[in-house]
Amino acid sequence: MERMIEQIPRFFSAQNLTLLLEAAGLTLAMTLVGCLIGFGLAFVLVFLRQTPGLWALPLRWICIAYVEVFRRIPFIVVIYLVLFFIQAVTPDASLFTIAVIAICLYAVAYTADIIRGGIESVPRTQVEAAEAMNLSRLQTQLKIVLPQAWPVIVPPAIAFAVSFIKDTALVSQVGVFELTFRGKELNNQGYSGILVFGTIALCYFLLSFPLSLLGQYLEKRLGTPRGQRRARKIWRT
Amino acid sequence: MNYRFQFGVVWDNLDELFAGALLTFQLGVFAFAGGALIGLVCASLKTYGPWPVRLLVNAYVVFITNTPALIQIYFLYFGLPEVGVRWSNEACLLIGLTLNAGAYLTLILRAGFLSVRVTEIEAGQTLGMSLVQQIRYIIVPHIAKSIYPALANFFIVVLVMGTSVGALIGVDELTGQAINLSSVNYRWLEYFTVVAGMYVVLTFIASIGLALLGRWAFRVKAKIF
Amino acid sequence: MAHLAVNDVRAKYGALEVLKGISFSIEKGEIAALVGPSGSGKSTVLRALMGLTPVTGGHVALAGDQLDYSNAKSVRAARDRMAIVFQQYNLFQNMTVMQNLTLAPLKIKRWPRAEVESEARRLLGLVGLGDKADAYSDQLSGGQQQRVALARALALKPQILLLDEVTSALDPELVNEVLDAVGKLAAEGMTMIIVSHEMAFVREVADKVIFMDGGQIVESGEPAALFDSPRTDRARDFFSKILRH
Ligand SMILES: Nc1ncnc2c1ncn2[C@@H]1O[C@H](COP(=O)(O)OP(=O)(O)OP(=O)(O)O)[C@@H](O)[C@H]1O
Ligand SMILES: [Mg+2]
């Protein structure tokens, strides 16, 4: 305990603080890039999953299986699989890339369900009206369904991304210099575990808490039919 | 890619992976059960307690749900020995996971508490039920029905995301076993592929079991997929 | 040769057979009215023609061309030549009235923008909504939405217009406005199939009335003949109830 108190001035040196700030930036960047790409791919997955026709049955199954399987595998296992698979294919891929790919694969599985929920919230009759005018499936999705679905999709998608900030801690295991990795490093340098991991926890909290409040706010604003109508109007302008 | 998969070594060590899977399952069940107990107490306090207690519960929930489980466990594992508390790896993991699950379960259970409508309780009172009977026949079934799907889903989260964190502090659960075994002979991809499959099977069994339990005990249609 | 010939068409929702062999035909410029009790399958006939409800049997010929509803190209051809106005309007919620009208003509038919927009304005004037071009559907009353939906269908310049209960949401004084518009279209040679519960409207505009019940055509003929002296008991029963008020 005295050791910890004695360490405090040294621990909060400018150098260490910069280190942690950079690490927090990396954590945030990793989450953001991974979730954004994953979000985009999830749209593709949901779209493929809705392909009609008997010939597309295997395609639909694959899409369903992807979501189901990835939700049942620990993130750390996915990280290892991506790490060793990518290294077998291209040995000089950066660790950041590997981390982003792993986050992305995971985010696809989780956001696909969110997107599907949003799309299903748009009345089926809107799609029929578009079909009756010969709009293609893609045109219908882009011009009619998605503009009406986004207020339902965005709040839970943000909530997912925010909660995923915490899960990226596992990426430290493959050596990306994010918050958790720096924490272990500082701990190995002899700094007190309570001090180090207390501070790291606080860093995560400072990233996660404001964003989760934002998510909750959006959820409340957009969670009601009225809020969604209002959001659609904002979208139009 | 000229990587050659060799699953042979994995099959040779399958029994160790099964031991890991068993530990994963046990950790998941205990952490969830302990978390549910904490959740029950905290949700009650958060709903019915005096304001200082509510504040305390809120602080616990907000802090835990906004920091990674891994960091919480590192804190116990690397931090507590400094103040003279020495727990084994497994104990650190289990206690950390339980505290973590407790916060999330507080939120789930509280949502259930809030879903009970006054009219239903009044209906029970007009039938001349005692308080215990009201709780037994009206409140508990109602809460169970409304939160069972969320609980079942969260059990899978604990079982998968929760327990696997143990691998990072040297607990020999399923992921830990995969790391141990593959660092001996470097068949990383093979071990992790098989382990991923084992997680899928394990959680499917759990999902089916939970769906059947829900149907039998609370008449809820919990979805398996 | 009939403009539209429907022969023994069947349709199912899951296991429930909703159309049990429907046959009728209409000539170019004719207006046919589908009448019958709720749930008799009137909307389903129109939906089947548009390829929105899967057709499980029978034949449809449009201007001499056989339509095969299991073939995507053929369905596109059907939708290219026919337009539908739905019972619940189904205007695109995220678009203005103008965008609703011009979407398909611009993106699907690929007609020139200037022409499409001036035609859209003409049609909005026709249905009495010349000043609502920039409104969104949630800013319109039900009756106004229905008229926009009618204009949207007309903007596609269909050979056959399918109208599903278009007057049911309209104010009494506006019914006549729409009837005039429908009459003008008939004079221009527009072929139409209309579903309606308003017998006065049907008697006035229809050349032929088709009475449906339980997914089958029970009786059909000229409006006056069918309304005043139905041959089947089922039709007599229905019309006596519905014409009384
Ligand atoms: N999406 C659907 N799924 C299952 N059954 C349906 C569906 N839509 C309609 N049906 C059934 O098909 C039958 C015919 O319906 P349809 O909508 O064609 O009737 P209708 O004659 O247009 O009635 P209404 O005058 O009330 O509009 C009804 O028995 C109805 O229950
Ligand atoms: Mg109808």
XYZ file of C-alpha atoms and ligand atoms in Angstrom:
739
model
C 0.000 0.000 0.000
C 2.765 2.464 0.928
C 4.581 1.355 -2.184
C 1.565 2.351 -4.226
C 1.254 5.783 -2.646
C 4.961 6.355 -3.043
C 4.626 5.459 -6.753
C 1.798 7.852 -7.549
C 3.860 10.905 -8.570
C 6.145 8.783 -10.732
C 3.222 6.898 -12.282
C 1.374 10.010 -13.375
C 4.386 11.362 -15.220
C 3.843 13.227 -18.467
C 5.388 10.323 -20.322
C 3.027 7.728 -18.888
C 0.016 9.926 -19.366
C 0.854 10.466 -23.040
C 1.282 6.745 -23.349
C -2.151 6.111 -21.895
C -3.735 8.836 -23.987
C -2.324 7.315 -27.148
C -3.437 3.891 -26.014
C -6.958 5.165 -25.384
C -6.932 6.683 -28.856
C -5.912 3.340 -30.301
C -8.648 1.536 -28.397
C -11.188 3.983 -29.715
C -9.847 3.919 -33.270
C -9.801 0.131 -33.354
C -13.377 -0.084 -32.132
C -14.594 2.623 -34.457
C -12.946 1.325 -37.615
C -13.845 -2.295 -36.877
C -17.450 -1.529 -36.013
C -17.961 0.787 -38.987
C -16.651 -1.743 -41.481
C -18.521 -4.495 -39.668
C -21.685 -2.409 -39.791
C -21.328 -1.939 -43.542
C -20.714 -5.633 -44.114
C -23.650 -6.496 -41.884
C -25.914 -4.630 -44.311
C -24.587 -6.815 -47.104
C -25.140 -9.917 -44.982
C -28.718 -8.944 -44.159
C -29.380 -8.165 -47.790
C -27.995 -11.533 -48.910
C -29.986 -13.240 -46.203
C -33.166 -11.884 -47.744
C -32.398 -13.195 -51.216
C -35.580 -14.894 -52.351
C -35.791 -18.150 -54.240
C -34.895 -21.761 -53.720
C -31.491 -21.487 -55.365
C -30.431 -18.999 -52.679
C -31.278 -21.341 -49.819
C -27.627 -22.279 -49.103
C -26.731 -18.584 -49.214
C -29.418 -17.766 -46.671
C -28.261 -20.618 -44.460
C -24.688 -19.423 -44.577
C -25.775 -15.936 -43.530
C -27.852 -17.281 -40.656
C -25.088 -19.669 -39.615
C -22.513 -16.874 -39.641
C -24.517 -14.802 -37.188
C -25.346 -17.787 -35.013
C -21.826 -19.189 -34.915
C -19.985 -15.954 -34.238
C -22.232 -15.120 -31.334
C -21.246 -18.418 -29.774
C -17.466 -18.170 -30.059
C -15.498 -16.117 -27.525
C -13.943 -12.985 -28.962
C -10.526 -14.124 -27.755
C -10.815 -17.301 -29.842
C -11.770 -15.236 -32.879
C -8.754 -13.022 -32.273
C -6.423 -16.022 -32.177
C -7.983 -17.559 -35.278
C -7.655 -14.308 -37.210
C -4.119 -13.769 -35.952
C -2.811 -17.149 -36.999
C -4.838 -17.343 -40.168
C -3.685 -13.935 -41.386
C -0.114 -14.677 -40.423
C -0.278 -17.893 -42.420
C -1.542 -15.957 -45.434
C 0.401 -12.680 -45.228
C 3.052 -12.811 -42.508
C 3.627 -9.047 -42.512
C 0.090 -7.836 -41.755
C 0.134 -5.305 -38.920
C -1.305 -6.250 -35.550
C -3.684 -3.316 -35.804
C -5.055 -4.722 -39.055
C -5.497 -8.110 -37.449
C -7.304 -6.596 -34.495
C -9.577 -4.592 -36.760
C -10.432 -7.681 -38.814
C -11.315 -9.628 -35.681
C -13.485 -6.783 -34.360
C -15.085 -6.465 -37.745
C -15.960 -10.177 -38.010
C -17.531 -10.005 -34.603
C -19.364 -6.739 -35.206
C -20.943 -8.147 -38.363
C -22.575 -10.937 -36.393
C -23.934 -8.633 -33.711
C -25.072 -5.716 -35.857
C -26.690 -7.955 -38.483
C -29.497 -8.731 -36.063
C -29.887 -5.064 -35.193
C -30.144 -4.155 -38.864
C -32.571 -6.959 -39.558
C -34.779 -5.711 -36.731
C -34.735 -2.215 -38.206
C -35.571 -3.431 -41.687
C -38.393 -5.585 -40.389
C -39.851 -2.566 -38.616
C -40.632 -1.005 -41.994
C -44.120 -2.134 -43.031
C -44.139 -4.879 -45.604
C -46.637 -2.849 -47.647
C -43.952 -0.258 -48.377
C -41.877 -2.949 -50.016
C -44.869 -4.224 -51.963
C -45.656 -0.774 -53.282
C -42.077 -0.527 -54.506
C -42.136 -4.022 -55.986
C -45.344 -3.260 -57.838
C -43.488 -0.408 -59.540
C -40.722 -2.724 -60.661
C -38.115 -1.305 -58.314
C -35.330 -3.846 -57.939
C -34.591 -5.363 -54.551
C -31.539 -3.170 -54.153
C -33.400 -0.022 -55.183
C -36.215 -0.864 -52.786
C -33.776 -1.329 -49.921
C -31.773 1.804 -50.643
C -34.564 4.195 -51.550
C -37.500 2.992 -49.491
C -36.544 0.658 -46.651
C -33.262 1.967 -45.262
C -34.313 5.624 -45.083
C -37.223 4.484 -42.953
C -35.300 1.900 -40.943
C -32.311 3.909 -39.780
C -33.905 5.521 -36.692
C -34.590 2.013 -35.436
C -31.098 0.784 -36.309
C -28.808 3.564 -35.146
C -29.357 3.668 -31.353
C -28.769 -0.044 -30.652
C -25.891 -0.062 -33.146
C -24.219 2.746 -31.205
C -24.941 0.938 -27.960
C -23.248 -2.149 -29.370
C -20.172 -0.237 -30.528
C -19.863 1.452 -27.139
C -20.125 -1.811 -25.262
C -17.571 -3.272 -27.637
C -14.978 -0.700 -26.525
C -14.633 -2.862 -23.428
C -14.349 -6.133 -25.300
C -11.425 -4.811 -27.334
C -9.382 -5.147 -24.129
C -8.846 -8.752 -25.200
C -6.907 -7.554 -28.226
C -4.046 -6.718 -25.845
C -3.290 -10.416 -25.967
C -1.929 -10.194 -29.522
C 0.210 -7.160 -28.735
C -1.682 -4.126 -30.013
C -0.559 -1.150 -27.928
C -4.024 -0.329 -26.643
C -5.043 0.475 -23.076
C -4.939 -2.985 -21.566
C -1.610 -3.800 -23.169
C -0.070 -0.624 -21.784
C -1.541 -1.463 -18.411
C 0.140 -4.842 -18.313
C 3.346 -3.247 -19.501
C 3.300 -0.665 -16.717
C 2.474 -3.392 -14.212
C 5.478 -5.366 -15.436
C 7.637 -2.278 -14.958
C 6.903 -2.602 -11.273
C 4.024 -0.200 -10.831
C 1.365 -1.282 -8.380
C -1.398 -3.418 -9.884
C -4.072 -1.531 -7.990
C -2.723 1.757 -9.261
C -2.254 0.611 -12.836
C -5.465 -1.319 -13.352
C -7.474 1.192 -11.359
C -6.243 3.881 -13.725
C -6.836 1.747 -16.800
C -10.349 0.970 -15.592
C -10.905 4.693 -15.176
C -9.674 5.296 -18.740
C -12.156 2.785 -20.101
C -14.853 4.325 -17.972
C -14.126 7.763 -19.366
C -14.394 6.411 -22.898
C -17.408 4.240 -22.348
C -19.641 6.153 -19.972
C -20.236 9.377 -21.953
C -20.772 7.401 -25.144
C -23.185 5.038 -23.466
C -25.125 8.036 -22.170
C -25.266 9.321 -25.730
C -26.530 5.911 -26.843
C -29.205 5.912 -24.149
C -30.231 9.427 -25.109
C -30.611 8.459 -28.753
C -32.465 5.339 -27.738
C -34.934 7.456 -25.813
C -35.257 10.040 -28.550
C -35.639 7.533 -31.343
C -37.104 4.638 -29.405
C -40.705 5.783 -29.815
C -42.664 5.882 -33.074
C -42.958 9.625 -32.657
C -39.231 10.063 -32.214
C -38.656 7.931 -35.263
C -40.994 10.040 -37.352
C -39.119 13.110 -36.239
C -35.807 11.500 -37.089
C -37.048 10.617 -40.552
C -37.851 14.256 -41.083
C -34.353 15.270 -40.091
C -33.033 12.673 -42.482
C -35.071 14.129 -45.327
C -33.599 17.612 -44.993
C -1.578 -20.019 -48.677
C 0.433 -23.187 -48.189
C -0.524 -23.898 -44.634
C -1.217 -27.570 -44.078
C -3.838 -28.353 -41.487
C -2.919 -31.235 -39.181
C -5.779 -32.034 -36.886
C -4.186 -35.268 -35.670
C -2.528 -33.747 -32.613
C -5.777 -32.115 -31.609
C -7.620 -35.422 -31.533
C -4.836 -36.866 -29.373
C -5.449 -34.184 -26.766
C -9.195 -34.112 -26.989
C -9.694 -35.255 -23.400
C -7.838 -32.202 -22.128
C -10.050 -29.984 -24.229
C -13.087 -31.723 -22.797
C -11.766 -31.057 -19.301
C -11.442 -27.395 -20.323
C -14.993 -27.361 -21.645
C -16.261 -28.815 -18.378
C -14.444 -26.125 -16.401
C -15.849 -23.469 -18.738
C -19.329 -24.780 -18.117
C -18.850 -24.906 -14.342
C -17.410 -21.393 -14.255
C -20.293 -20.143 -16.371
C -22.924 -21.712 -14.136
C -21.357 -20.535 -10.866
C -20.659 -17.023 -12.088
C -24.177 -16.736 -13.424
C -25.740 -18.134 -10.250
C -23.653 -15.860 -8.032
C -24.352 -12.927 -10.318
C -28.070 -13.663 -10.190
C -27.964 -13.566 -6.404
C -26.147 -10.225 -6.435
C -28.501 -9.005 -9.129
C -31.551 -9.989 -7.125
C -30.336 -8.158 -4.031
C -29.135 -5.102 -5.931
C -32.222 -4.860 -8.110
C -34.430 -5.002 -5.006
C -32.328 -2.352 -3.298
C -32.283 -0.211 -6.430
C -36.044 -0.425 -6.696
C -37.164 -0.330 -3.057
C -34.136 0.784 -1.012
C -33.433 4.190 0.603
C -31.611 6.683 -1.568
C -28.045 6.265 -0.205
C -28.290 2.544 -0.929
C -29.729 3.201 -4.377
C -26.824 5.534 -5.064
C -24.350 2.880 -4.012
C -25.986 0.232 -6.182
C -26.047 2.634 -9.121
C -22.354 3.376 -8.696
C -21.564 -0.344 -8.661
C -23.638 -1.020 -11.774
C -22.391 1.968 -13.736
C -18.757 1.354 -12.934
C -18.827 -2.364 -13.657
C -20.817 -2.087 -16.882
C -18.544 0.612 -18.240
C -15.244 -1.138 -17.690
C -13.942 -4.376 -19.217
C -14.351 -7.613 -17.285
C -10.711 -8.321 -18.100
C -9.528 -5.210 -16.286
C -11.719 -6.023 -13.300
C -10.163 -9.458 -13.138
C -6.632 -8.084 -13.628
C -7.353 -5.767 -10.738
C -8.143 -8.719 -8.508
C -5.301 -10.811 -9.875
C -2.471 -8.283 -9.962
C -3.759 -5.701 -7.515
C -5.138 -7.508 -4.480
C -1.926 -9.377 -3.524
C -0.484 -5.929 -2.752
C -2.908 -5.587 0.118
C -2.325 -9.124 1.258
C -5.253 -10.836 -0.439
C -4.029 -13.821 -2.406
C -6.569 -15.757 -4.448
C -5.903 -18.509 -6.940
C -6.343 -17.795 -10.650
C -9.647 -19.625 -10.653
C -10.899 -17.724 -7.623
C -9.944 -14.381 -9.180
C -11.749 -15.300 -12.359
C -14.848 -16.600 -10.644
C -15.144 -13.692 -8.220
C -14.459 -11.169 -10.977
C -16.999 -12.734 -13.304
C -19.592 -12.969 -10.552
C -19.229 -9.303 -9.668
C -19.353 -8.434 -13.339
C -22.418 -10.561 -14.066
C -24.083 -9.189 -10.932
C -24.106 -5.678 -12.374
C -25.631 -6.726 -15.686
C -28.144 -8.992 -13.964
C -29.155 -6.100 -11.716
C -30.215 -4.229 -14.831
C -32.063 -7.198 -16.312
C -33.863 -8.046 -13.086
C -34.780 -4.451 -12.408
C -36.391 -4.223 -15.827
C -38.402 -7.254 -14.774
C -39.425 -5.639 -11.468
C -40.568 -2.534 -13.289
C -42.652 -4.576 -15.705
C -45.038 -5.738 -12.981
C -48.219 -3.760 -13.295
C -50.194 -2.576 -10.304
C -53.460 -3.816 -11.792
C -52.196 -7.386 -11.692
C -51.288 -7.091 -8.036
C -54.685 -5.587 -7.332
C -56.304 -8.439 -9.180
C -54.467 -10.778 -6.819
C -55.617 -8.810 -3.785
C -59.243 -8.940 -4.861
C -58.897 -12.708 -5.093
C -57.984 -12.640 -1.415
C -54.387 -13.752 -1.849
C -51.869 -13.246 0.913
C -48.685 -11.335 0.149
C -46.712 -14.567 -0.158
C -49.307 -15.993 -2.485
C -49.264 -12.823 -4.590
C -45.512 -13.091 -4.909
C -45.627 -16.807 -5.596
C -48.475 -16.869 -8.089
C -48.490 -13.436 -9.713
C -45.291 -11.461 -9.354
C -42.659 -14.160 -9.815
C -44.313 -15.803 -12.845
C -44.802 -12.414 -14.437
C -41.192 -11.340 -13.929
C -39.874 -14.713 -14.999
C -41.872 -14.568 -18.178
C -40.799 -11.069 -19.078
C -37.078 -11.452 -18.426
C -36.426 -15.112 -19.116
C -35.261 -14.548 -22.709
C -32.838 -11.844 -21.562
C -31.556 -14.088 -18.771
C -31.058 -17.036 -21.113
C -29.223 -14.802 -23.540
C -27.022 -13.413 -20.797
C -26.118 -16.886 -19.582
C -24.686 -17.591 -23.019
C -22.751 -14.315 -22.853
C -21.232 -15.321 -19.492
C -20.499 -18.797 -20.754
C -18.726 -17.540 -23.852
C -17.369 -14.027 -23.396
C -17.058 -14.231 -19.628
C -15.265 -17.463 -18.897
C -12.855 -17.199 -21.821
C -11.238 -14.179 -20.168
C -9.753 -16.706 -17.775
C -7.314 -17.785 -20.451
C -5.506 -14.483 -19.966
C -4.729 -15.156 -16.314
C -3.826 -18.794 -16.838
C -7.064 -20.563 -15.979
C -7.297 -23.863 -17.831
C -10.818 -23.442 -19.136
C -11.493 -24.244 -22.783
C -9.660 -21.289 -24.315
C -6.860 -21.595 -21.770
C -6.407 -25.243 -22.677
C -6.239 -24.315 -26.351
C -3.479 -21.809 -25.606
C -1.572 -24.269 -23.403
C -1.770 -27.149 -25.849
C -1.038 -25.177 -28.983
C 1.979 -23.410 -27.543
C 3.536 -26.848 -27.147
C 3.318 -27.839 -30.794
C 2.279 -24.638 -32.587
C -0.869 -26.101 -34.179
C -2.681 -22.888 -33.247
C -5.159 -22.808 -36.097
C -6.178 -26.428 -35.601
C -6.675 -26.106 -31.853
C -8.594 -22.877 -32.089
C -10.811 -24.153 -34.898
C -11.742 -27.214 -32.861
C -12.225 -25.134 -29.720
C -14.457 -22.692 -31.604
C -16.547 -25.664 -32.684
C -16.704 -26.911 -29.109
C -17.959 -23.530 -27.924
C -20.673 -23.614 -30.572
C -21.767 -27.089 -29.499
C -21.572 -26.241 -25.796
C -23.667 -23.107 -26.157
C -26.178 -24.864 -28.383
C -26.675 -27.510 -25.720
C -27.053 -24.724 -23.156
C -29.515 -22.827 -25.369
C -31.664 -25.876 -25.966
C -31.599 -26.741 -22.276
C -32.601 -23.191 -21.347
C -35.391 -23.120 -23.908
C -36.805 -26.387 -22.568
C -36.443 -25.192 -18.980
C -38.194 -21.936 -19.821
C -41.020 -23.744 -21.533
C -41.434 -26.216 -18.708
C -40.978 -23.905 -15.709
C -42.310 -20.546 -16.868
C -44.255 -21.300 -20.053
C -42.083 -18.910 -22.028
C -41.108 -19.535 -25.586
C -37.419 -18.686 -25.335
C -35.861 -18.821 -28.722
C -33.013 -21.216 -29.256
C -31.599 -19.509 -32.298
C -59.269 -10.840 -78.436
C -59.606 -9.708 -74.874
C -57.098 -7.161 -73.583
C -56.683 -9.071 -70.342
C -57.691 -12.709 -70.142
C -57.586 -14.431 -66.772
C -58.111 -18.152 -66.911
C -58.541 -20.447 -63.889
C -56.085 -18.470 -61.747
C -55.347 -19.888 -58.316
C -53.455 -18.363 -55.399
C -52.552 -19.500 -51.921
C -51.452 -17.896 -48.659
C -49.481 -20.763 -47.174
C -51.850 -23.719 -47.182
C -54.985 -21.580 -47.496
C -56.243 -21.446 -51.076
C -57.598 -17.925 -51.418
C -58.334 -17.941 -55.150
C -59.895 -21.199 -56.294
C -59.855 -20.789 -60.050
C -60.750 -17.298 -61.223
C -61.624 -16.690 -64.885
C -62.692 -13.452 -66.500
C -61.647 -11.191 -69.314
C -61.862 -7.513 -70.109
C -61.612 -5.598 -73.349
C -59.501 -2.547 -73.985
C -61.176 0.506 -72.504
C -63.474 -1.533 -70.330
C -63.956 -1.065 -66.631
C -64.559 -4.211 -64.608
C -65.657 -4.048 -60.986
C -64.902 -6.766 -58.443
C -67.476 -6.870 -55.693
C -68.150 -9.291 -52.874
C -68.043 -9.735 -49.134
C -64.983 -8.972 -47.076
C -62.377 -11.706 -47.347
C -63.756 -13.043 -50.615
C -60.403 -12.531 -52.344
C -60.954 -9.318 -54.316
C -57.703 -7.707 -53.246
C -55.940 -10.990 -53.832
C -57.020 -11.016 -57.491
C -55.371 -7.628 -57.997
C -52.292 -8.647 -56.009
C -51.956 -11.839 -58.023
C -52.134 -9.874 -61.273
C -49.293 -7.662 -60.016
C -47.232 -10.684 -59.009
C -47.376 -9.739 -55.326
C -49.204 -12.882 -54.243
C -47.758 -16.027 -55.820
C -49.978 -17.469 -58.545
C -50.132 -21.239 -58.144
C -52.091 -22.113 -61.260
C -53.923 -20.911 -64.349
C -53.064 -18.508 -67.141
C -53.050 -14.767 -67.635
C -52.722 -13.139 -71.039
C -52.163 -9.403 -71.405
C -52.689 -7.924 -74.903
C -52.092 -11.369 -76.337
C -48.869 -12.065 -74.391
C -48.922 -14.955 -71.955
C -47.676 -13.904 -68.512
C -45.748 -16.488 -66.548
C -45.718 -15.432 -62.910
C -42.941 -17.842 -62.020
C -40.644 -15.999 -64.403
C -39.097 -12.781 -63.103
C -38.933 -11.197 -66.544
C -42.577 -11.879 -67.145
C -43.505 -10.427 -63.754
C -41.546 -7.318 -64.656
C -43.492 -7.070 -67.898
C -46.778 -7.369 -65.988
C -45.731 -4.638 -63.556
C -44.530 -2.503 -66.416
C -47.956 -2.489 -68.023
C -50.223 -2.498 -64.989
C -50.299 -0.229 -61.975
C -52.071 -0.720 -58.673
C -53.535 1.623 -56.097
C -53.676 -0.094 -52.731
C -56.451 -0.185 -50.194
C -54.076 1.415 -47.645
C -52.444 3.807 -50.179
C -48.887 2.745 -49.210
C -47.243 6.023 -50.085
C -43.521 6.020 -49.441
C -43.214 7.593 -46.013
C -39.742 8.951 -46.571
C -40.567 10.868 -49.748
C -42.522 13.939 -50.725
C -45.622 13.637 -52.845
C -43.600 14.709 -55.859
C -40.892 12.146 -55.194
C -43.540 9.464 -54.800
C -44.880 10.312 -58.233
C -41.589 10.637 -60.044
C -39.550 7.807 -58.499
C -40.534 5.009 -60.849
C -40.946 7.099 -64.033
C -37.425 8.467 -63.544
C -35.602 5.439 -62.181
C -37.469 2.576 -63.809
C -39.036 3.941 -66.978
C -36.126 6.357 -67.450
C -38.298 9.045 -68.956
C -36.855 12.576 -69.177
C -37.103 14.533 -65.924
C -38.775 17.659 -67.276
C -41.519 15.640 -68.889
C -42.018 13.445 -65.822
C -42.276 16.429 -63.503
C -44.719 18.389 -65.604
C -46.848 15.258 -66.005
C -46.718 14.730 -62.247
C -47.956 18.276 -61.667
C -50.766 17.769 -64.182
C -51.836 14.588 -62.388
C -51.722 16.248 -58.976
C -53.965 18.951 -60.397
C -56.265 16.263 -61.739
C -56.753 14.762 -58.270
C -57.067 18.204 -56.679
C -53.740 18.306 -54.877
C -51.774 20.756 -57.012
C -50.477 22.536 -53.899
C -49.263 19.427 -52.053
C -46.282 18.494 -54.210
C -43.762 19.038 -51.427
C -45.757 17.562 -48.565
C -44.900 14.256 -46.890
C -47.555 11.612 -46.582
C -47.854 12.035 -42.806
C -48.861 15.628 -43.432
C -51.831 14.536 -45.582
C -55.235 13.225 -44.645
C -56.196 9.691 -45.619
C -58.283 10.928 -48.505
C -55.464 13.095 -49.778
C -53.060 10.187 -49.521
C -55.391 8.026 -51.545
C -55.541 10.633 -54.283
C -51.765 10.899 -54.336
C -51.627 7.133 -54.674
C -53.987 7.347 -57.648
C -51.811 10.009 -59.258
C -48.713 7.918 -58.543
C -50.218 4.972 -60.390
C -51.280 7.164 -63.312
C -47.777 8.620 -63.560
C -46.626 5.193 -64.712
C -48.939 5.447 -67.752
C -50.244 1.918 -67.244
C -52.251 0.009 -69.842
C -54.415 -1.363 -67.070
C -55.077 0.366 -63.791
C -56.005 -1.716 -60.754
C -57.862 0.173 -58.044
C -58.445 -1.426 -54.650
C -61.214 0.421 -52.776
C -59.995 3.828 -53.898
C -63.062 5.688 -52.712
C -63.336 4.152 -49.272
C -61.164 6.832 -47.664
C -62.472 9.855 -49.526
C -64.740 12.660 -48.322
C -68.141 12.548 -50.066
C -67.513 15.666 -52.152
C -64.152 14.359 -53.250
C -65.557 11.044 -54.391
C -67.082 12.831 -57.342
C -63.796 14.547 -58.167
C -62.116 11.178 -58.319
C -65.022 9.684 -60.219
C -64.680 12.437 -62.796
C -60.995 11.687 -63.087
C -61.721 7.995 -63.423
C -64.390 8.764 -66.038
C -61.931 10.882 -68.007
C -59.448 8.048 -67.916
C -62.119 5.680 -69.176
C -62.871 8.042 -72.038
C -59.166 8.113 -72.879
C -59.339 4.358 -73.221
C -57.881 3.385 -69.857
C -58.657 -0.176 -68.963
C -59.415 -0.628 -65.271
C -60.243 -3.243 -62.722
C -61.734 -1.725 -59.605
C -62.603 -3.238 -56.277
C -65.347 -1.369 -54.484
C -67.989 -1.633 -51.834
C -69.734 1.452 -53.217
C -72.385 0.090 -55.475
C -73.555 3.470 -56.770
C -70.032 4.151 -57.974
C -69.812 0.717 -59.556
C -73.184 1.053 -61.261
C -72.094 4.377 -62.715
C -68.662 3.546 -64.081
C -68.401 -0.196 -64.550
C -69.046 -1.976 -67.822
C -68.976 -5.327 -66.088
C -69.429 -6.467 -62.513
C -67.819 -9.603 -61.148
C -69.296 -10.919 -57.929
C -66.881 -12.989 -55.855
C -67.373 -15.111 -52.787
C -65.041 -17.539 -51.057
C -62.277 -17.158 -53.639
C -64.547 -17.911 -56.588
C -66.530 -15.923 -59.098
C -70.167 -16.587 -58.342
C -71.732 -14.464 -61.015
C -70.829 -11.697 -63.433
C -72.562 -9.423 -65.880
C -73.625 -5.845 -66.593
C -74.128 -3.777 -63.427
C -77.818 -3.139 -63.889
C -78.590 -6.753 -64.684
C -76.529 -8.122 -61.818
C -77.690 -5.662 -59.190
C -81.366 -5.725 -60.086
C -81.888 -9.341 -60.997
C -79.122 -11.582 -59.729
C -79.449 -15.206 -60.773
C -77.798 -16.873 -57.783
C -79.075 -16.879 -54.223
C -75.682 -15.864 -52.878
C -75.562 -12.758 -55.057
C -79.197 -11.881 -54.324
C -78.517 -12.164 -50.617
C -75.380 -9.994 -50.824
C -76.869 -7.265 -52.994
C -80.081 -7.099 -50.995
C -77.997 -6.396 -47.906
C -75.577 -3.991 -49.454
C -77.959 -2.039 -51.718
C -80.427 -1.390 -48.951
C -78.213 1.278 -47.445
N -51.126 -11.949 -45.961
C -52.101 -12.881 -45.790
N -51.813 -14.045 -45.175
C -52.758 -14.985 -45.006
N -54.002 -14.872 -45.421
C -54.371 -13.731 -46.038
C -53.416 -12.678 -46.254
N -54.047 -11.670 -46.891
C -55.325 -12.087 -47.074
N -55.515 -13.315 -46.561
C -56.767 -14.074 -46.615
O -57.149 -14.192 -47.944
C -58.543 -14.044 -48.074
C -58.873 -13.019 -49.114
O -58.352 -11.781 -48.717
P -58.529 -10.463 -49.580
O -57.698 -9.401 -48.928
O -58.265 -10.768 -50.984
O -60.075 -10.152 -49.353
P -60.922 -8.928 -49.904
O -61.971 -9.530 -50.721
O -60.030 -7.928 -50.522
O -61.542 -8.362 -48.562
P -61.766 -6.834 -48.120
O -63.023 -6.396 -48.762
O -61.924 -6.907 -46.629
O -60.587 -6.040 -48.525
C -59.077 -13.712 -46.704
O -59.675 -14.875 -46.179
C -57.870 -13.351 -45.909
O -58.009 -13.809 -44.577
Mg -59.383 -6.026 -50.005
